[in-house]
mmCIF file of C-alpha atoms in Angstrom:
data_model
loop_
_atom_site.group_PDB
_atom_site.id
_atom_site.type_symbol
_atom_site.label_atom_id
_atom_site.label_comp_id
_atom_site.label_asym_id
_atom_site.label_seq_id
_atom_site.Cartn_x
_atom_site.Cartn_y
_atom_site.Cartn_z
ATOM 1 C CA UNK A 9 156.428 -10.618 -154.954
ATOM 2 C CA UNK A 10 152.787 -11.592 -154.843
ATOM 3 C CA UNK A 11 150.592 -9.527 -152.638
ATOM 4 C CA UNK A 12 148.680 -12.400 -151.138
ATOM 5 C CA UNK A 13 151.679 -14.375 -149.392
ATOM 6 C CA UNK A 14 151.344 -15.202 -145.743
ATOM 7 C CA UNK A 15 153.133 -13.402 -142.999
ATOM 8 C CA UNK A 16 155.608 -13.249 -141.380
ATOM 9 C CA UNK A 17 157.719 -14.887 -144.227
ATOM 10 C CA UNK A 18 156.001 -12.832 -146.776
ATOM 11 C CA UNK A 19 157.091 -9.786 -144.917
ATOM 12 C CA UNK A 20 160.632 -10.861 -144.897
ATOM 13 C CA UNK A 21 160.506 -11.600 -148.600
ATOM 14 C CA UNK A 22 158.881 -8.273 -149.290
ATOM 15 C CA UNK A 23 161.591 -6.484 -147.392
ATOM 16 C CA UNK A 24 164.338 -8.261 -149.346
ATOM 17 C CA UNK A 25 162.362 -7.420 -152.635
ATOM 18 C CA UNK A 26 162.328 -3.702 -151.708
ATOM 19 C CA UNK A 27 165.945 -3.888 -150.804
ATOM 20 C CA UNK A 28 167.000 -5.235 -154.125
ATOM 21 C CA UNK A 29 164.851 -2.887 -155.920
ATOM 22 C CA UNK A 30 165.502 0.442 -154.271
ATOM 23 C CA UNK A 31 168.566 0.118 -152.104
ATOM 24 C CA UNK A 32 171.256 -1.920 -154.023
ATOM 25 C CA UNK A 33 173.832 0.666 -155.498
ATOM 26 C CA UNK A 34 173.525 0.604 -159.193
ATOM 27 C CA UNK A 35 176.389 1.536 -161.627
ATOM 28 C CA UNK A 36 175.351 2.173 -165.107
ATOM 29 C CA UNK A 37 177.355 0.252 -167.920
ATOM 30 C CA UNK A 38 178.902 -2.023 -165.335
ATOM 31 C CA UNK A 39 178.533 -5.386 -166.567
ATOM 32 C CA UNK A 40 179.015 -7.444 -163.254
ATOM 33 C CA UNK A 41 177.761 -7.822 -159.798
ATOM 34 C CA UNK A 42 180.091 -8.235 -156.718
ATOM 35 C CA UNK A 43 180.272 -8.488 -153.042
ATOM 36 C CA UNK A 44 183.012 -6.030 -151.966
ATOM 37 C CA UNK A 45 183.236 -7.438 -148.383
ATOM 38 C CA UNK A 46 180.902 -4.532 -147.053
ATOM 39 C CA UNK A 47 178.130 -4.283 -149.731
ATOM 40 C CA UNK A 48 176.829 -5.492 -152.931
ATOM 41 C CA UNK A 49 177.548 -3.805 -156.191
ATOM 42 C CA UNK A 50 175.213 -4.474 -159.246
ATOM 43 C CA UNK A 51 175.587 -3.086 -162.536
ATOM 44 C CA UNK A 52 172.716 -2.771 -165.065
ATOM 45 C CA UNK A 53 174.694 -4.173 -168.094
ATOM 46 C CA UNK A 54 175.522 -2.622 -171.265
ATOM 47 C CA UNK A 55 172.124 -2.830 -172.749
ATOM 48 C CA UNK A 56 173.509 -5.086 -175.482
ATOM 49 C CA UNK A 57 175.276 -8.227 -174.271
ATOM 50 C CA UNK A 58 174.595 -8.172 -170.377
ATOM 51 C CA UNK A 59 171.332 -6.828 -169.008
ATOM 52 C CA UNK A 60 169.256 -6.547 -165.845
ATOM 53 C CA UNK A 61 171.474 -8.081 -163.313
ATOM 54 C CA UNK A 62 169.573 -6.688 -160.364
ATOM 55 C CA UNK A 63 166.592 -8.623 -161.764
ATOM 56 C CA UNK A 64 168.156 -12.054 -161.765
ATOM 57 C CA UNK A 65 167.438 -13.973 -158.611
ATOM 58 C CA UNK A 66 170.271 -16.394 -159.245
ATOM 59 C CA UNK A 67 173.033 -13.410 -159.561
ATOM 60 C CA UNK A 68 171.584 -11.523 -156.311
ATOM 61 C CA UNK A 69 171.472 -14.811 -154.412
ATOM 62 C CA UNK A 70 174.973 -15.680 -155.368
ATOM 63 C CA UNK A 71 176.443 -12.257 -154.184
ATOM 64 C CA UNK A 72 174.348 -12.300 -150.817
ATOM 65 C CA UNK A 73 175.909 -15.767 -150.216
ATOM 66 C CA UNK A 74 179.286 -14.351 -150.369
ATOM 67 C CA UNK A 75 178.114 -11.952 -147.593
ATOM 68 C CA UNK A 76 177.070 -14.968 -145.695
ATOM 69 C CA UNK A 77 180.208 -17.120 -146.170
ATOM 70 C CA UNK A 78 182.363 -14.130 -145.107
ATOM 71 C CA UNK A 79 180.674 -14.203 -141.686
ATOM 72 C CA UNK A 80 180.636 -18.019 -141.522
ATOM 73 C CA UNK A 81 184.429 -18.596 -141.749
ATOM 74 C CA UNK A 82 186.772 -16.271 -139.980
ATOM 75 C CA UNK A 83 189.010 -14.282 -142.399
ATOM 76 C CA UNK A 84 186.791 -15.434 -145.396
ATOM 77 C CA UNK A 85 187.080 -18.513 -147.356
ATOM 78 C CA UNK A 86 190.027 -18.026 -149.638
ATOM 79 C CA UNK A 87 189.760 -14.125 -149.330
ATOM 80 C CA UNK A 88 192.911 -12.099 -149.975
ATOM 81 C CA UNK A 89 192.815 -8.688 -149.061
ATOM 82 C CA UNK A 90 194.592 -6.086 -151.427
ATOM 83 C CA UNK A 91 194.932 -2.562 -150.137
ATOM 84 C CA UNK A 92 192.654 -0.155 -152.103
ATOM 85 C CA UNK A 93 190.861 -2.975 -153.913
ATOM 86 C CA UNK A 94 187.980 -5.329 -153.092
ATOM 87 C CA UNK A 95 188.833 -8.612 -151.726
ATOM 88 C CA UNK A 96 190.021 -11.292 -154.184
ATOM 89 C CA UNK A 97 189.486 -15.167 -154.022
ATOM 90 C CA UNK A 98 192.630 -17.372 -154.431
ATOM 91 C CA UNK A 99 193.389 -21.128 -154.525
ATOM 92 C CA UNK A 100 191.148 -24.081 -153.514
ATOM 93 C CA UNK A 101 189.535 -22.240 -150.752
ATOM 94 C CA UNK A 102 188.648 -19.153 -153.037
ATOM 95 C CA UNK A 103 187.121 -21.798 -155.581
ATOM 96 C CA UNK A 104 184.971 -23.159 -152.737
ATOM 97 C CA UNK A 105 183.802 -19.690 -151.797
ATOM 98 C CA UNK A 106 182.474 -19.164 -155.302
ATOM 99 C CA UNK A 107 180.954 -22.624 -155.290
ATOM 100 C CA UNK A 108 179.161 -21.937 -151.941
ATOM 101 C CA UNK A 109 177.702 -18.872 -153.647
ATOM 102 C CA UNK A 110 176.736 -20.966 -156.746
ATOM 103 C CA UNK A 111 175.105 -23.750 -154.820
ATOM 104 C CA UNK A 112 173.170 -21.492 -152.506
ATOM 105 C CA UNK A 113 171.885 -19.435 -155.468
ATOM 106 C CA UNK A 114 170.952 -22.693 -157.249
ATOM 107 C CA UNK A 115 168.987 -23.948 -154.255
ATOM 108 C CA UNK A 116 167.253 -20.586 -153.779
ATOM 109 C CA UNK A 117 166.187 -20.683 -157.543
ATOM 110 C CA UNK A 118 164.793 -24.105 -157.200
ATOM 111 C CA UNK A 119 163.109 -23.215 -154.054
ATOM 112 C CA UNK A 120 161.433 -20.256 -155.783
ATOM 113 C CA UNK A 121 160.463 -22.083 -158.819
ATOM 114 C CA UNK A 122 159.194 -25.206 -156.626
ATOM 115 C CA UNK A 123 161.509 -27.428 -158.736
ATOM 116 C CA UNK A 124 163.028 -30.857 -157.764
ATOM 117 C CA UNK A 125 166.570 -31.719 -158.746
ATOM 118 C CA UNK A 126 165.307 -33.387 -162.115
ATOM 119 C CA UNK A 127 163.143 -30.610 -163.050
ATOM 120 C CA UNK A 128 165.913 -27.731 -162.405
ATOM 121 C CA UNK A 129 168.050 -26.432 -165.227
ATOM 122 C CA UNK A 130 171.038 -26.026 -162.866
ATOM 123 C CA UNK A 131 172.047 -22.700 -164.623
ATOM 124 C CA UNK A 132 172.834 -19.593 -163.182
ATOM 125 C CA UNK A 133 172.867 -16.232 -164.982
ATOM 126 C CA UNK A 134 170.517 -17.555 -167.824
ATOM 127 C CA UNK A 135 168.462 -14.446 -167.434
ATOM 128 C CA UNK A 136 171.069 -11.793 -167.923
ATOM 129 C CA UNK A 137 172.866 -12.729 -171.290
ATOM 130 C CA UNK A 138 171.692 -11.496 -174.810
ATOM 131 C CA UNK A 139 171.168 -14.621 -177.198
ATOM 132 C CA UNK A 140 174.122 -13.774 -179.213
ATOM 133 C CA UNK A 141 176.340 -13.882 -176.217
ATOM 134 C CA UNK A 142 175.073 -17.325 -174.697
ATOM 135 C CA UNK A 143 172.533 -19.233 -172.657
ATOM 136 C CA UNK A 144 173.846 -18.682 -169.077
ATOM 137 C CA UNK A 145 177.061 -18.096 -166.955
ATOM 138 C CA UNK A 146 177.459 -21.285 -165.308
ATOM 139 C CA UNK A 147 175.937 -24.782 -165.325
ATOM 140 C CA UNK A 148 176.254 -26.956 -162.226
ATOM 141 C CA UNK A 149 175.174 -29.971 -164.216
ATOM 142 C CA UNK A 150 177.868 -29.732 -166.626
ATOM 143 C CA UNK A 151 180.521 -27.001 -165.818
ATOM 144 C CA UNK A 152 182.457 -25.811 -168.732
ATOM 145 C CA UNK A 153 179.916 -27.070 -171.468
ATOM 146 C CA UNK A 154 179.771 -23.945 -173.526
ATOM 147 C CA UNK A 155 176.635 -25.281 -175.350
ATOM 148 C CA UNK A 156 174.760 -24.868 -172.180
ATOM 149 C CA UNK A 157 176.327 -21.528 -171.099
ATOM 150 C CA UNK A 158 178.636 -19.378 -173.041
ATOM 151 C CA UNK A 159 181.682 -19.381 -175.171
ATOM 152 C CA UNK A 160 184.027 -18.185 -172.612
ATOM 153 C CA UNK A 161 183.125 -20.772 -169.870
ATOM 154 C CA UNK A 162 186.115 -22.319 -168.770
ATOM 155 C CA UNK A 163 184.952 -24.064 -165.514
ATOM 156 C CA UNK A 164 186.429 -27.472 -164.702
ATOM 157 C CA UNK A 165 184.392 -30.265 -163.025
ATOM 158 C CA UNK A 166 187.201 -32.713 -162.109
ATOM 159 C CA UNK A 167 189.859 -32.261 -159.564
ATOM 160 C CA UNK A 168 192.573 -33.876 -161.547
ATOM 161 C CA UNK A 169 192.211 -30.881 -163.930
ATOM 162 C CA UNK A 170 192.782 -28.271 -161.111
ATOM 163 C CA UNK A 171 195.767 -25.901 -161.121
ATOM 164 C CA UNK A 172 196.734 -23.614 -158.154
ATOM 165 C CA UNK A 173 196.939 -20.617 -160.402
ATOM 166 C CA UNK A 174 193.450 -20.993 -161.941
ATOM 167 C CA UNK A 175 190.710 -18.413 -161.301
ATOM 168 C CA UNK A 176 188.417 -19.184 -158.364
ATOM 169 C CA UNK A 177 185.397 -19.121 -160.752
ATOM 170 C CA UNK A 178 187.103 -21.592 -163.096
ATOM 171 C CA UNK A 179 188.005 -24.072 -160.084
ATOM 172 C CA UNK A 180 184.475 -23.708 -158.517
ATOM 173 C CA UNK A 181 182.960 -26.060 -161.130
ATOM 174 C CA UNK A 182 184.448 -28.988 -159.055
ATOM 175 C CA UNK A 183 182.404 -28.427 -156.008
ATOM 176 C CA UNK A 184 179.497 -27.351 -157.903
ATOM 177 C CA UNK A 185 179.377 -30.614 -159.719
ATOM 178 C CA UNK A 186 179.821 -32.685 -156.577
ATOM 179 C CA UNK A 187 176.772 -31.012 -155.033
ATOM 180 C CA UNK A 188 174.782 -31.599 -158.517
ATOM 181 C CA UNK A 189 175.928 -35.257 -158.394
ATOM 182 C CA UNK A 190 174.883 -35.766 -154.733
ATOM 183 C CA UNK A 191 171.543 -33.920 -155.153
ATOM 184 C CA UNK A 192 170.422 -35.864 -158.458
ATOM 185 C CA UNK A 193 171.536 -39.173 -156.805
ATOM 186 C CA UNK A 194 169.202 -38.404 -153.801
ATOM 187 C CA UNK A 195 166.362 -36.836 -155.790
ATOM 188 C CA UNK A 196 163.808 -34.676 -154.307
ATOM 189 C CA UNK A 197 164.189 -31.143 -153.355
ATOM 190 C CA UNK A 198 167.943 -30.059 -152.940
ATOM 191 C CA UNK A 199 167.138 -27.402 -150.383
ATOM 192 C CA UNK A 200 165.628 -30.063 -148.226
ATOM 193 C CA UNK A 201 167.838 -33.085 -148.983
ATOM 194 C CA UNK A 202 171.232 -31.359 -148.890
ATOM 195 C CA UNK A 203 170.760 -27.733 -147.924
ATOM 196 C CA UNK A 204 171.664 -28.254 -144.221
ATOM 197 C CA UNK A 205 174.475 -30.559 -145.011
ATOM 198 C CA UNK A 206 176.308 -28.159 -147.296
ATOM 199 C CA UNK A 207 175.652 -25.112 -145.226
ATOM 200 C CA UNK A 208 176.812 -26.834 -141.957
ATOM 201 C CA UNK A 209 179.638 -28.497 -143.734
ATOM 202 C CA UNK A 210 181.013 -25.227 -145.090
ATOM 203 C CA UNK A 211 180.501 -23.688 -141.634
ATOM 204 C CA UNK A 212 183.305 -25.907 -140.383
ATOM 205 C CA UNK A 213 186.007 -24.951 -143.040
ATOM 206 C CA UNK A 214 188.839 -22.781 -142.383
ATOM 207 C CA UNK A 215 189.815 -19.669 -144.329
ATOM 208 C CA UNK A 216 192.391 -21.780 -146.424
ATOM 209 C CA UNK A 217 190.430 -25.094 -146.806
ATOM 210 C CA UNK A 218 190.963 -27.400 -149.673
ATOM 211 C CA UNK A 219 188.579 -29.270 -151.764
ATOM 212 C CA UNK A 220 189.423 -32.424 -149.529
ATOM 213 C CA UNK A 221 188.538 -30.353 -146.339
ATOM 214 C CA UNK A 222 185.163 -29.531 -147.977
ATOM 215 C CA UNK A 223 184.524 -33.222 -148.808
ATOM 216 C CA UNK A 224 185.250 -34.366 -145.448
ATOM 217 C CA UNK A 225 183.345 -31.732 -143.648
ATOM 218 C CA UNK A 226 180.254 -32.319 -145.788
ATOM 219 C CA UNK A 227 180.499 -36.241 -145.639
ATOM 220 C CA UNK A 228 180.823 -35.981 -141.745
ATOM 221 C CA UNK A 229 177.726 -33.540 -141.604
ATOM 222 C CA UNK A 230 175.703 -36.016 -143.751
ATOM 223 C CA UNK A 231 176.653 -38.843 -141.405
ATOM 224 C CA UNK A 232 175.850 -36.763 -138.186
ATOM 225 C CA UNK A 233 172.517 -35.539 -139.590
ATOM 226 C CA UNK A 234 171.159 -38.560 -141.388
ATOM 227 C CA UNK A 235 173.419 -41.476 -140.207
ATOM 228 C CA UNK A 236 176.360 -43.358 -141.211
ATOM 229 C CA UNK A 237 175.632 -45.270 -144.508
ATOM 230 C CA UNK A 238 172.313 -43.411 -144.991
ATOM 231 C CA UNK A 239 171.366 -42.579 -148.554
ATOM 232 C CA UNK A 240 172.455 -38.969 -147.989
ATOM 233 C CA UNK A 241 175.799 -39.946 -146.521
ATOM 234 C CA UNK A 242 176.426 -42.256 -149.463
ATOM 235 C CA UNK A 243 175.407 -39.631 -151.894
ATOM 236 C CA UNK A 244 177.665 -36.892 -150.564
ATOM 237 C CA UNK A 245 180.625 -39.303 -150.779
ATOM 238 C CA UNK A 246 179.611 -40.255 -154.135
ATOM 239 C CA UNK A 247 179.407 -36.772 -155.293
ATOM 240 C CA UNK A 248 182.940 -35.947 -154.343
ATOM 241 C CA UNK A 249 184.285 -39.122 -155.781
ATOM 242 C CA UNK A 250 182.730 -38.397 -159.056
ATOM 243 C CA UNK A 251 184.915 -35.094 -159.289
ATOM 244 C CA UNK A 252 187.875 -36.990 -158.097
ATOM 245 C CA UNK A 253 188.363 -35.130 -154.706
ATOM 246 C CA UNK A 254 187.635 -38.530 -152.827
ATOM 247 C CA UNK A 255 188.881 -41.806 -154.087
#
């Protein structure tokens, strides 16, 4: 963090930076990061394929967003409690939970880089993989495109390909791509044009929400904030249509 930022915002950013650097529990040789329902766990990778997860803004923002959604939605969005194990995410609601974290992390990355929607790479985890493994963990621009990400990227971006048994990370590509489509249709800076719409829309969801619920919620918030038939309202509808959630 720069030492010449203005207060009080700089103080909050510095506190977050200190927290990430000094207080997050680090587990050597753990090649993942997770939100346990109580705290974030961040590994330092294996030094060969995965590295420096704690140094990745996108990864940290993604996991912190899980903590936010846990408190937004009573019971947690798609959260299934398994005794003796961290919470797991199931079904459409679980995929929406993962997508909320991806979208929030992507907007934070873009804000940090001062990027508009056309200048952003729309990737997450692009800074943790060794070159022989891949380029990134996920792409909101083109979920499942292994040329942009890595060979095990199995995300889908169209609801017609959704199966109830799919992993939440796989199906999260649907809502991720809906956000990407809406944001790029609007142009500008995603956190200014769609940040409030997505956050307030997801705040209206119940624990077992579906993709259709999320579409209706975000479309409704877009109309309430920007007006029925506004460019934002239309872009959000079009985004969900392009992933076959709305018709």
